[in-house]
Coordinates of C-alpha atoms in Angstrom, one line a residue:
Chain I
M383 CA 29.2 28.0 8.4
K384 CA 26.4 27.0 11.3
A385 CA 25.7 23.7 12.1
K386 CA 22.3 22.7 10.8
K387 CA 19.6 19.9 11.3
I388 CA 17.2 19.5 8.8
I389 CA 13.9 17.8 9.3
I390 CA 11.6 16.4 6.8
E391 CA 8.1 15.5 8.1
P392 CA 6.0 13.7 7.0
I393 CA 7.6 11.9 4.1
T394 CA 5.6 12.3 1.0
R395 CA 4.2 9.6 -1.4
V396 CA 5.0 6.5 1.0
E397 CA 2.5 4.5 2.8
G398 CA 2.2 6.0 6.4
H399 CA 3.8 8.5 8.4
G400 CA 7.5 9.0 8.9
K401 CA 10.3 11.8 9.2
V402 CA 13.9 12.4 8.3
T403 CA 16.5 13.9 10.3
I404 CA 19.6 15.1 8.8
K405 CA 22.6 16.9 10.8
I406 CA 24.8 18.7 9.1
D407 CA 28.1 20.2 11.0
E408 CA 30.1 23.6 10.6
N409 CA 31.8 22.4 7.8
G410 CA 28.8 21.5 6.0
K411 CA 29.5 17.7 6.2
V412 CA 26.5 15.0 7.1
N413 CA 27.0 14.2 10.5
N414 CA 24.2 12.1 10.7
A415 CA 20.9 11.2 9.0
Y416 CA 17.8 9.2 10.5
L417 CA 14.7 7.8 9.1
H418 CA 12.4 7.7 11.9
I419 CA 9.2 5.9 11.9
V420 CA 6.9 8.0 14.2
E421 CA 3.8 5.6 14.6
F422 CA 3.1 3.1 17.1
R423 CA 0.4 0.5 16.7
G424 CA 0.8 -2.1 19.5
F425 CA -0.8 -5.0 17.7
E426 CA 1.4 -7.7 19.0
K427 CA 0.3 -6.7 22.7
F428 CA -3.6 -6.2 22.0
I429 CA -4.1 -9.5 20.1
Q430 CA -3.0 -11.2 23.1
G431 CA -6.2 -12.4 25.1
H432 CA -8.0 -13.1 21.6
P433 CA -8.9 -16.7 20.2
Y434 CA -6.3 -17.5 17.7
W435 CA -9.0 -18.0 14.9
E436 CA -9.3 -14.0 15.1
A437 CA -5.7 -13.1 14.3
P438 CA -6.1 -13.5 10.6
V439 CA -9.1 -10.8 10.6
L440 CA -7.6 -8.7 13.2
V441 CA -4.1 -8.2 12.3
Q442 CA -4.9 -7.5 8.6
R443 CA -6.0 -4.1 10.1
L444 CA -2.2 -3.1 10.2
C445 CA -2.6 -2.0 6.6
G446 CA -5.2 -0.6 3.9
I447 CA -2.7 -1.2 1.1
C448 CA -1.4 -4.8 1.8
P449 CA -3.9 -6.4 4.5
V450 CA -4.2 -9.4 2.2
S451 CA -0.3 -10.4 3.1
H452 CA -1.1 -10.2 6.6
H453 CA -4.3 -12.1 6.5
L454 CA -2.3 -14.9 4.8
A455 CA 0.8 -14.8 7.0
A456 CA -1.7 -15.2 9.9
A457 CA -3.6 -17.7 8.1
K458 CA -0.6 -19.9 7.6
A459 CA 0.3 -19.5 11.2
I460 CA -3.0 -20.2 12.3
D461 CA -3.1 -23.5 10.0
Q462 CA -0.1 -24.8 12.1
L463 CA -2.1 -23.9 15.5
V464 CA -4.6 -26.8 14.0
G465 CA -2.1 -28.9 12.9
V466 CA -2.0 -28.1 9.3
D467 CA 1.2 -27.4 7.6
P468 CA 1.4 -25.7 4.2
E469 CA 1.8 -29.1 2.5
N470 CA -1.2 -30.6 4.0
L471 CA -3.8 -27.6 3.0
S472 CA -6.0 -29.2 0.1
S473 CA -4.8 -28.1 -3.4
T474 CA -8.0 -25.9 -4.0
A475 CA -7.4 -23.8 -0.7
S476 CA -3.5 -23.5 -1.5
K477 CA -4.2 -22.2 -5.2
L478 CA -7.2 -19.9 -4.0
R479 CA -4.9 -18.3 -1.3
R480 CA -2.0 -18.2 -4.1
L481 CA -4.4 -16.3 -6.1
L482 CA -5.5 -14.0 -3.8
H483 CA -1.8 -13.1 -2.9
Y484 CA -0.8 -12.6 -6.7
G485 CA -3.7 -10.2 -7.2
Q486 CA -2.5 -8.5 -3.7
V487 CA 1.2 -8.2 -5.1
F488 CA -0.2 -7.2 -8.5
Q489 CA -2.5 -4.5 -7.1
S490 CA 0.2 -3.0 -4.7
H491 CA 3.1 -2.8 -7.0
A492 CA 0.7 -1.2 -9.7
L493 CA 0.1 1.3 -6.7
H494 CA 3.2 2.1 -6.1
F495 CA 4.7 2.3 -9.5
F496 CA 2.1 4.4 -11.0
Y497 CA 0.9 6.5 -8.2
L498 CA 3.7 7.2 -6.1
A499 CA 7.0 6.3 -8.1
S500 CA 6.3 7.6 -11.6
P501 CA 6.1 11.2 -11.0
D502 CA 9.8 11.1 -10.0
L503 CA 10.8 9.1 -13.1
L504 CA 8.7 11.2 -15.5
F505 CA 9.2 14.5 -14.3
G506 CA 12.7 14.1 -12.8
I507 CA 14.1 15.0 -9.6
N508 CA 14.1 18.8 -10.2
A509 CA 10.5 19.0 -11.2
P510 CA 8.5 21.6 -8.7
A511 CA 6.8 19.7 -5.9
E512 CA 3.2 20.9 -7.3
K513 CA 3.9 18.7 -10.3
R514 CA 5.3 15.5 -8.7
N515 CA 2.1 13.6 -8.3
I516 CA -0.5 11.3 -10.1
V517 CA -2.5 14.4 -11.2
A518 CA 0.3 15.8 -13.1
V519 CA 1.1 12.2 -14.7
A520 CA -2.7 11.8 -15.7
A521 CA -2.5 15.2 -17.4
E522 CA 0.5 14.6 -19.4
N523 CA 0.2 10.9 -20.0
K524 CA -3.5 9.9 -20.0
E525 CA -2.5 6.0 -21.1
L526 CA -0.3 5.5 -18.4
A527 CA -2.3 6.9 -15.9
K528 CA -5.5 4.6 -17.0
K529 CA -3.2 1.3 -17.7
G530 CA -2.0 2.1 -14.0
I531 CA -5.5 2.5 -12.4
L532 CA -7.1 -0.5 -14.5
M533 CA -4.1 -2.8 -13.6
R534 CA -4.6 -1.9 -10.0
K535 CA -8.3 -2.5 -10.2
F536 CA -7.9 -6.0 -11.9
G537 CA -5.8 -7.0 -8.6
Q538 CA -8.3 -5.4 -6.3
E539 CA -11.1 -7.2 -8.1
I540 CA -9.1 -10.7 -7.8
I541 CA -9.2 -9.9 -3.9
K542 CA -12.8 -8.8 -3.9
A543 CA -14.1 -12.1 -5.7
I544 CA -11.9 -14.4 -3.2
A545 CA -12.3 -12.5 0.0
G546 CA -15.4 -10.4 -0.5
K547 CA -14.2 -6.9 -0.5
K548 CA -11.0 -5.3 -1.9
I549 CA -9.7 -4.1 1.7
H550 CA -10.1 -6.1 4.7
G551 CA -11.9 -9.0 3.2
I552 CA -12.0 -12.7 4.8
M553 CA -11.0 -15.6 3.0
A554 CA -8.6 -17.8 5.0
V555 CA -9.9 -20.0 8.0
P556 CA -7.8 -22.4 10.2
G557 CA -6.7 -25.1 7.8
G558 CA -8.2 -23.5 4.7
V559 CA -10.4 -21.4 2.9
H560 CA -14.2 -20.6 3.5
K561 CA -15.5 -20.3 -0.1
T562 CA -14.9 -21.8 -3.5
F563 CA -14.3 -19.7 -6.9
T564 CA -17.4 -20.0 -9.4
K565 CA -17.4 -19.9 -13.0
E566 CA -19.2 -16.7 -13.1
E567 CA -16.2 -15.1 -11.2
R568 CA -13.7 -16.8 -13.7
E569 CA -15.5 -15.6 -16.7
Y570 CA -15.4 -11.8 -15.4
F571 CA -11.5 -11.8 -15.0
L572 CA -11.6 -13.9 -18.8
N573 CA -14.2 -12.1 -20.9
G574 CA -13.0 -8.7 -20.9
K575 CA -16.7 -7.4 -20.7
Q576 CA -16.6 -5.4 -17.6
I577 CA -12.9 -5.2 -17.0
P578 CA -9.7 -5.8 -19.3
T579 CA -8.9 -9.5 -19.3
I580 CA -6.0 -11.4 -17.7
D581 CA -4.2 -11.6 -21.0
T582 CA -4.2 -7.6 -21.4
M583 CA -2.7 -7.5 -17.8
I584 CA 0.1 -9.4 -19.1
S585 CA 0.3 -7.2 -22.3
W586 CA 0.3 -4.2 -20.4
S587 CA 2.8 -5.6 -17.5
K588 CA 5.0 -6.0 -20.7
E589 CA 4.6 -2.7 -22.0
I590 CA 5.6 -1.1 -18.6
I591 CA 8.6 -3.0 -18.3
E592 CA 9.8 -1.5 -21.6
F593 CA 8.9 1.7 -20.3
I594 CA 11.5 1.4 -17.6
K595 CA 14.1 0.0 -19.6
N596 CA 14.0 2.8 -21.9
Y597 CA 13.8 4.9 -19.0
H598 CA 17.1 3.3 -17.8
A599 CA 19.0 3.5 -21.2
K600 CA 18.5 7.2 -21.0
N601 CA 19.3 7.7 -17.5
S602 CA 21.4 4.7 -16.6
K603 CA 23.9 6.8 -14.9
W604 CA 21.8 8.3 -12.3
I605 CA 19.5 5.3 -11.7
D606 CA 22.5 3.0 -11.3
S607 CA 24.4 4.8 -8.8
F608 CA 21.5 6.7 -6.8
A609 CA 21.2 5.5 -3.2
A610 CA 23.2 2.3 -4.4
Y611 CA 25.0 0.3 -1.7
P612 CA 26.1 -3.1 -1.0
S613 CA 24.1 -5.2 1.4
N614 CA 22.6 -8.7 2.2
H615 CA 19.5 -9.7 0.4
L616 CA 16.8 -11.9 2.1
S617 CA 13.7 -13.5 0.8
L618 CA 11.7 -16.7 0.4
V619 CA 12.9 -19.1 -2.3
N620 CA 11.0 -22.1 -3.7
K621 CA 11.7 -25.5 -1.5
E622 CA 12.7 -27.6 -4.3
N623 CA 14.5 -25.4 -7.0
G624 CA 15.3 -22.0 -5.2
A625 CA 13.0 -20.5 -7.8
L626 CA 11.2 -16.8 -6.9
E627 CA 8.5 -17.9 -4.4
L628 CA 5.8 -15.3 -2.9
Y629 CA 3.8 -17.7 -1.0
D630 CA 5.8 -20.5 0.7
G631 CA 9.2 -21.5 0.7
R632 CA 12.7 -21.6 2.4
L633 CA 14.2 -18.3 3.7
R634 CA 17.5 -17.4 2.0
S635 CA 20.0 -14.6 2.7
I636 CA 22.9 -13.9 0.6
N637 CA 25.4 -11.0 0.8
F638 CA 26.6 -8.4 -1.6
E639 CA 28.5 -10.4 -3.6
G640 CA 26.3 -13.5 -3.6
N641 CA 27.9 -15.7 -1.1
E642 CA 24.9 -17.4 1.0
L643 CA 24.4 -16.5 4.3
L644 CA 21.4 -18.4 5.2
N645 CA 19.2 -21.0 4.0
I646 CA 16.5 -22.5 6.5
A647 CA 13.1 -23.7 6.7
D648 CA 11.0 -20.5 7.3
I649 CA 9.7 -21.7 10.7
E650 CA 13.3 -21.7 12.0
Y651 CA 13.6 -18.1 11.6
K652 CA 13.5 -17.3 15.3
Y653 CA 16.8 -19.3 15.7
H654 CA 18.3 -17.1 13.4
F655 CA 17.0 -13.6 13.6
K656 CA 17.5 -10.8 16.9
E657 CA 15.8 -7.4 16.6
A658 CA 17.6 -4.3 18.0
V659 CA 16.1 -1.0 19.2
E660 CA 17.1 2.4 18.6
P661 CA 16.0 5.0 20.8
W662 CA 14.9 7.5 18.0
S663 CA 12.3 4.9 16.0
Y664 CA 9.5 3.0 17.0
L665 CA 10.6 0.7 14.1
K666 CA 12.9 -2.3 15.1
F667 CA 15.8 -3.4 13.5
P668 CA 16.3 -7.3 12.5
Y669 CA 19.4 -9.0 11.9
M670 CA 20.7 -12.4 11.5
S671 CA 22.1 -13.3 15.0
K672 CA 25.3 -15.2 13.8
Y673 CA 26.3 -12.2 11.7
G674 CA 25.3 -9.6 14.2
R675 CA 23.9 -6.2 14.4
K676 CA 26.3 -4.2 11.8
E677 CA 26.6 -6.9 9.2
G678 CA 23.7 -9.0 9.6
W679 CA 21.0 -6.7 8.3
N680 CA 19.2 -7.6 4.7
R681 CA 17.3 -5.6 2.2
V682 CA 13.9 -7.4 1.5
G683 CA 11.5 -6.7 -1.7
P684 CA 11.4 -7.1 -5.0
L685 CA 15.4 -6.2 -5.5
A686 CA 16.1 -8.7 -2.9
R687 CA 13.8 -11.4 -4.2
L688 CA 15.4 -11.1 -7.7
N689 CA 18.7 -11.4 -6.3
T690 CA 18.0 -14.5 -4.0
C691 CA 16.1 -16.7 -6.4
T692 CA 17.9 -18.7 -9.1
F693 CA 15.0 -18.3 -11.9
I694 CA 11.5 -17.5 -12.2
T695 CA 8.9 -20.2 -13.1
T696 CA 6.9 -17.9 -15.7
P697 CA 8.2 -17.6 -18.9
L698 CA 7.8 -14.0 -19.9
A699 CA 9.2 -12.7 -16.4
E700 CA 12.0 -15.2 -16.7
I701 CA 13.0 -13.7 -20.0
E702 CA 13.1 -10.2 -18.1
R703 CA 14.9 -11.5 -15.2
Q704 CA 17.7 -12.6 -17.4
F705 CA 17.8 -9.1 -19.1
F706 CA 17.7 -7.4 -15.5
K707 CA 20.6 -9.7 -14.4
Q708 CA 22.9 -8.5 -17.3
Q709 CA 22.5 -4.8 -16.1
S710 CA 24.8 -6.1 -13.1
N711 CA 26.6 -8.2 -15.1
N712 CA 25.0 -11.4 -14.0
L713 CA 26.2 -10.7 -10.3
I714 CA 24.0 -9.3 -7.4
N715 CA 22.3 -6.3 -8.1
N716 CA 22.8 -3.7 -5.3
M717 CA 21.2 -0.6 -7.1
T718 CA 18.6 0.9 -5.4
M719 CA 16.8 2.4 -7.8
H720 CA 16.7 -0.9 -9.8
T721 CA 14.0 -2.2 -7.1
H722 CA 11.5 -0.3 -9.5
W723 CA 12.4 -2.3 -12.2
A724 CA 12.4 -5.4 -10.1
R725 CA 8.8 -4.9 -9.0
L726 CA 7.7 -4.4 -12.6
I727 CA 9.1 -7.9 -13.3
E728 CA 7.2 -9.0 -10.4
M729 CA 4.0 -7.7 -11.7
L730 CA 4.4 -9.7 -15.0
H731 CA 5.2 -12.7 -12.9
C732 CA 2.0 -12.4 -10.9
A733 CA -0.1 -11.8 -14.0
E734 CA 1.5 -14.9 -15.6
L735 CA 0.5 -16.7 -12.5
M736 CA -3.0 -15.6 -12.1
K737 CA -3.7 -16.8 -15.8
E738 CA -2.3 -20.2 -14.7
L739 CA -4.8 -20.1 -11.9
L740 CA -7.7 -18.5 -13.2
L741 CA -7.5 -21.5 -16.0
D742 CA -7.5 -24.3 -13.4
D743 CA -10.8 -25.9 -12.6
E744 CA -9.5 -27.2 -9.5
L745 CA -10.3 -23.6 -7.8
M746 CA -13.9 -24.7 -8.1
S747 CA -13.5 -27.6 -5.9
D748 CA -15.4 -27.8 -2.6
D749 CA -12.4 -29.4 -0.7
L750 CA -11.6 -26.4 1.0
V751 CA -10.7 -27.4 4.7
R752 CA -8.2 -29.8 6.4
Q753 CA -7.7 -30.5 10.0
G754 CA -4.9 -31.9 12.2
S755 CA -3.8 -32.2 15.8
P756 CA -3.9 -28.8 17.7
R757 CA -0.3 -27.2 18.5
N758 CA 0.4 -24.3 20.4
K759 CA 2.8 -22.4 18.0
G760 CA 2.4 -21.3 14.6
I761 CA 4.8 -19.5 12.4
G762 CA 3.8 -18.0 9.3
I763 CA 6.1 -16.3 6.6
I764 CA 5.0 -14.9 3.1
E765 CA 6.5 -12.7 0.8
A766 CA 4.4 -9.5 1.2
P767 CA 4.9 -6.8 -2.0
R768 CA 7.5 -5.1 0.1
G769 CA 9.4 -8.2 1.5
T770 CA 9.4 -10.9 3.9
L771 CA 6.6 -10.9 6.4
I772 CA 6.6 -13.0 9.4
H773 CA 4.0 -13.7 11.8
E774 CA 4.3 -15.8 15.0
Y775 CA 1.5 -16.8 17.5
H776 CA 1.8 -18.7 20.6
T777 CA -1.7 -20.0 22.3
D778 CA -2.8 -21.6 25.7
D779 CA -4.8 -24.7 25.7
K780 CA -7.8 -23.2 25.3
G781 CA -6.5 -21.4 21.9
I782 CA -6.4 -17.8 23.4
I783 CA -3.1 -16.1 22.2
T784 CA -0.6 -15.8 24.9
K785 CA 2.4 -14.2 22.6
C786 CA 2.7 -12.6 19.1
N787 CA 5.7 -11.4 17.2
L788 CA 5.4 -9.9 13.9
I789 CA 8.3 -8.8 11.7
V790 CA 7.0 -6.9 8.6
S791 CA 8.9 -6.2 5.5
T792 CA 9.6 -2.7 6.4
T793 CA 10.8 -3.4 9.6
H794 CA 13.4 -5.7 7.5
N795 CA 14.2 -2.7 5.7
N796 CA 14.7 -0.2 8.3
E797 CA 18.6 -0.3 8.2
A798 CA 18.6 -0.4 4.6
M799 CA 16.4 2.9 4.1
N800 CA 18.4 4.5 6.7
K801 CA 21.8 3.8 4.9
A802 CA 19.8 5.1 1.8
V803 CA 18.9 8.2 3.8
R804 CA 22.5 8.6 4.8
K805 CA 24.2 7.9 1.5
V806 CA 22.1 10.4 -0.3
A807 CA 22.5 13.1 2.2
E808 CA 26.2 12.9 1.6
D809 CA 26.0 12.8 -1.8
V810 CA 23.5 15.6 -2.2
L811 CA 23.8 17.9 0.9
T812 CA 27.4 17.8 1.5
D813 CA 29.4 21.5 1.0
V814 CA 26.2 23.1 -0.9
P815 CA 25.7 26.7 -0.4
E816 CA 21.9 26.3 -0.3
I817 CA 19.8 23.3 0.4
T818 CA 16.9 23.4 -2.0
E819 CA 13.3 21.6 -1.9
P820 CA 14.6 19.0 -4.9
M821 CA 17.5 18.1 -2.7
L822 CA 15.3 17.1 0.0
N823 CA 12.9 15.3 -2.4
Q824 CA 16.2 13.0 -3.2
I825 CA 16.3 12.0 0.1
E826 CA 12.4 11.0 -0.2
I827 CA 13.1 9.2 -3.6
A828 CA 15.6 7.0 -1.9
I829 CA 12.9 6.0 0.8
R830 CA 10.4 5.6 -1.8
A831 CA 12.2 3.1 -3.7
Y832 CA 11.5 0.8 -0.7
D833 CA 7.9 1.3 -1.0
P834 CA 8.0 1.6 2.9
C835 CA 4.4 0.8 4.6
L836 CA 4.5 2.8 7.7
S837 CA 1.1 1.6 8.4
C838 CA -1.4 3.3 6.3
A839 CA -4.2 1.9 8.5
T840 CA -3.8 4.8 10.7
H841 CA -5.9 7.9 9.7
A842 CA -4.4 11.1 10.6
L843 CA -6.5 13.8 12.1
G844 CA -6.0 17.3 10.9
E845 CA -4.0 18.7 8.2
M846 CA -0.3 16.9 7.5
P847 CA 1.7 19.4 5.4
L848 CA 5.2 18.4 4.4
I849 CA 7.3 20.5 6.9
V850 CA 11.3 21.1 6.7
Q851 CA 13.0 22.8 9.6
I852 CA 16.4 23.7 9.7
E853 CA 17.9 24.0 13.1
D854 CA 21.2 25.6 14.2
K855 CA 23.5 23.5 16.4
N856 CA 21.6 24.8 19.4
G857 CA 18.3 23.3 18.3
N858 CA 16.6 27.1 17.2
I859 CA 14.7 26.9 14.0
I860 CA 16.4 29.1 11.8
D861 CA 14.3 28.5 8.6
E862 CA 11.2 26.6 7.9
K863 CA 9.7 25.6 5.0
I864 CA 5.7 24.4 4.5
R865 CA 4.2 22.4 1.1
Chain G
M214 CA -29.3 21.8 -8.1
E215 CA -29.9 21.1 -11.9
T216 CA -31.0 17.4 -11.8
L217 CA -34.0 16.5 -9.8
L218 CA -33.3 13.4 -8.0
T219 CA -35.5 10.2 -8.1
K220 CA -35.1 7.3 -5.6
K221 CA -33.7 5.4 -8.6
L222 CA -30.7 7.3 -8.9
D223 CA -30.5 6.9 -12.6
N224 CA -27.0 8.0 -13.5
I225 CA -26.5 9.5 -10.0
L226 CA -23.9 8.1 -7.6
I227 CA -23.8 9.5 -4.1
I228 CA -20.6 8.8 -2.3
G229 CA -20.5 8.8 1.6
I230 CA -16.9 10.0 3.1
G231 CA -16.1 9.3 6.4
N232 CA -15.6 6.7 9.1
N233 CA -18.5 5.9 11.4
T234 CA -16.3 4.6 14.3
R235 CA -15.0 8.2 14.8
Q236 CA -18.0 10.1 16.0
D237 CA -19.2 12.7 13.7
D238 CA -16.9 11.6 10.9
G239 CA -19.5 9.0 10.4
L240 CA -22.1 11.9 8.9
G241 CA -21.3 10.9 5.2
W242 CA -22.4 7.0 5.9
N243 CA -24.9 8.0 8.2
F244 CA -26.5 10.2 5.3
L245 CA -26.4 7.0 2.9
D246 CA -27.9 4.7 5.5
A247 CA -30.9 7.3 5.9
L248 CA -31.2 7.4 2.2
E249 CA -31.4 3.6 2.0
K250 CA -34.2 3.6 4.6
E251 CA -35.8 6.2 2.6
G252 CA -35.8 3.7 -0.4
F253 CA -33.1 5.1 -2.6
N254 CA -31.5 2.5 -4.8
S255 CA -28.4 1.2 -2.5
D256 CA -26.6 0.2 -5.6
N257 CA -25.9 3.9 -6.2
L258 CA -24.7 4.6 -2.7
L259 CA -21.0 4.2 -2.1
Y260 CA -19.4 4.2 1.1
K261 CA -15.9 5.0 1.3
Y262 CA -13.2 6.0 4.1
Q263 CA -11.4 8.4 1.9
L264 CA -11.6 8.6 -1.8
M265 CA -8.5 7.3 -4.0
V266 CA -7.0 7.6 -7.6
E267 CA -9.1 4.6 -8.9
D268 CA -12.3 6.5 -8.0
A269 CA -11.6 8.4 -10.8
E270 CA -12.6 5.6 -13.1
V271 CA -15.7 4.7 -11.0
I272 CA -17.2 8.5 -11.2
A273 CA -16.8 8.6 -14.9
N274 CA -19.6 6.1 -15.3
Y275 CA -22.0 8.5 -14.0
K276 CA -23.8 11.7 -15.2
T277 CA -24.3 13.2 -11.5
I278 CA -22.0 12.5 -8.6
I279 CA -22.7 13.9 -4.9
F280 CA -20.3 13.7 -2.7
V281 CA -21.5 13.6 1.4
D282 CA -18.9 14.5 4.0
A283 CA -18.6 15.6 7.7
Y284 CA -17.3 19.2 8.0
K285 CA -14.8 20.6 10.7
T286 CA -15.6 24.3 10.1
S287 CA -18.7 26.3 11.3
L288 CA -21.3 26.4 8.4
E289 CA -24.1 28.5 7.9
N290 CA -27.2 26.3 8.6
N291 CA -24.8 23.7 9.6
F292 CA -24.8 22.2 6.4
S293 CA -24.1 23.3 2.6
F294 CA -24.8 22.0 -0.8
E295 CA -22.5 23.2 -3.2
K296 CA -21.5 22.6 -6.9
L297 CA -18.1 21.6 -7.4
K298 CA -15.5 22.0 -10.3
P299 CA -12.4 20.3 -11.1
A300 CA -9.5 22.1 -9.0
L301 CA -6.0 21.1 -8.2
K302 CA -5.5 20.3 -4.6
F303 CA -2.9 18.6 -3.5
E304 CA -2.5 16.4 -0.3
F305 CA 0.8 15.0 0.9
S306 CA -0.6 11.5 0.3
T307 CA -2.2 10.0 -2.5
H308 CA -4.4 8.0 -0.5
S309 CA -6.6 10.5 0.2
V310 CA -7.6 12.6 -2.7
P311 CA -9.8 15.6 -2.5
P312 CA -13.3 15.7 -4.7
S313 CA -12.1 18.2 -6.6
Q314 CA -8.9 16.7 -7.6
L315 CA -10.8 13.5 -8.3
L316 CA -12.9 15.5 -10.8
C317 CA -9.7 16.8 -12.5
L318 CA -8.2 13.1 -12.6
C319 CA -11.5 12.1 -14.3
R320 CA -11.2 14.8 -17.0
D321 CA -7.8 14.7 -17.4
I322 CA -8.0 10.7 -17.9
Y323 CA -11.2 9.6 -19.2
Q324 CA -12.5 13.0 -20.6
K325 CA -15.4 13.3 -18.6
T326 CA -16.6 15.7 -16.0
P327 CA -19.9 14.8 -14.3
N328 CA -22.3 17.1 -12.8
T329 CA -20.8 17.3 -9.3
F330 CA -22.1 18.3 -6.0
V331 CA -20.9 18.3 -2.3
L332 CA -23.0 18.4 0.5
K333 CA -20.8 19.3 3.7
I334 CA -22.5 18.4 7.2
Q335 CA -21.1 20.4 10.0
G336 CA -19.7 17.8 12.8
Y337 CA -18.2 18.4 16.2
E338 CA -16.4 15.5 17.8
W339 CA -14.1 12.9 16.2
D340 CA -13.2 10.7 18.8
Y341 CA -13.2 6.8 18.7
Q342 CA -17.1 6.1 19.1
L343 CA -19.7 4.7 17.1
K344 CA -22.4 7.4 17.5
L345 CA -23.0 10.6 16.3
T346 CA -23.1 13.7 18.5
K347 CA -26.6 15.1 19.3
K348 CA -25.8 18.1 17.5
A349 CA -24.3 16.7 14.6
T350 CA -27.4 14.2 14.4
K351 CA -29.7 17.3 14.3
N352 CA -27.7 18.7 11.4
L353 CA -27.8 15.4 9.6
E354 CA -31.7 15.4 9.8
K355 CA -31.8 18.9 8.7
S356 CA -29.7 18.3 5.6
F357 CA -31.7 15.0 4.9
K358 CA -35.0 16.8 5.0
K359 CA -33.7 19.5 2.4
F360 CA -32.2 16.9 0.1
I361 CA -35.2 15.1 0.2
S362 CA -37.1 18.2 -1.0
L363 CA -35.0 18.1 -3.8
C364 CA -36.6 14.7 -5.3
S365 CA -39.3 14.9 -7.9
E366 CA -42.8 14.2 -7.0
D367 CA -43.0 11.0 -9.2
S368 CA -39.9 9.3 -7.5

């Protein structure tokens, strides 16, 4: 048997562009497998020299799916630059930011589950490539597709009502927000005249959790074992009680057995984390310095959050969390494909939280902005849909940004995704006489579970088909498939 | 075209696709700007960087849809106005849905197939610049003139 090198480029149904390389030796064993992130953005550099108040507006252009997360993480950091800590924001500003954030997480999770992940679950890993897409889902399951679209729309409409537009809107200003919420805006989400109500969103979120429970019941062997491996898990948790927290909390990391590795104030992150680089990827590899590069990396995102939290504050999502925990015998869940399930529980949680806030009259107060004494450093950490998102800015005395560090969720998951790629490559591609397209799709399914955002704000020029090339050990292409 | 246009654009949605910071990729948006300047109902002009799955729900609410987009390949007269039918065309990303695929989604999910046209306008340069090239500007003017001629007299 000849040694082979397989390249999957670009990876489909993820946010942005990446590439996978798998090297198979003469004996048919997987030698190496890498997920390469091939985009370079440079935001940390070109934000330097801009006034601090521009950061929430500029950095959200990193992404077209989760700009709200970048906007709010930057806003939390900028608050500190004007001397306002999270607990000193006005209650109205804090609640409006949370409502915006929950709308964002809700729509992003809906997009991922319905548009990107559902074809794999509905049609199976061996379905032909031309069937693995939302059009086929719509053709065969109209109601599911319709609900997916309307759930995403609901979250986007929340964003539009608060930030002015669905993508790249503006709401946060240093020390608060620039606009209150009106009764008319609230009515839009409650009366069901133009879009389904928030109660319908809660009901549909429960339905879709039932869907994944049933799916799991029928496919538990596969879903429990596919791309599963032990890892650490990191997320924010509520400062007081360790509950699931998406906007502001302490950073907590646990290992695969549930032992606590880290529990720190979020702004202390830099004393506990380092970032490694590899020559084959533009994406860095963050790790907890105390545990080193090899043992100190974390998974982040929905599965990690359900592992690190002690409970969920909203009643319906908490019932689902408890059932979810039973699937791993109330121990830490390291089953990668369960991330989809965790994501849907978070959708229900966000829907419940949105209802709570929509019924809160304090959203309509005009107490929007607070002031403090200027500082030269601000750190904002938030749980973005895909995991822990860190923004740090330093300024000079004139308020000009001199240094910026961003650790985005997908960066935390870099090692985890590479692990998943290697695990699936070993499980699926070892000693097979012929490498088929569905086998390669399984590599993508493992990556897709993390919903990686490889920077979707970049617009590609020209056609970008999926190209799979098989090279011999000398680098000569011996086979190529384009779809 | 079977439907005569009026400036009110009753039941008609015109969607300009593109990015006006990428030179001639801004043709779709520039076309909408010209329509608004001419007095067309701006509520029914939609600016999009790219079409997405949820736009199926948007177009389901109209009888007629007109997509306006820049085109890389050479066109006779440098623009073309064509009827569009639902067709399966797959891209690697669901963040960029072709108009014919969007019609498929609209038909399959909402059981509606709006009367749909696509106005393709030839562009030439796609760099990070705000202005259209001179040649693309000419094509925009030609296509706009033709489009206006489709409007009914009493509009």
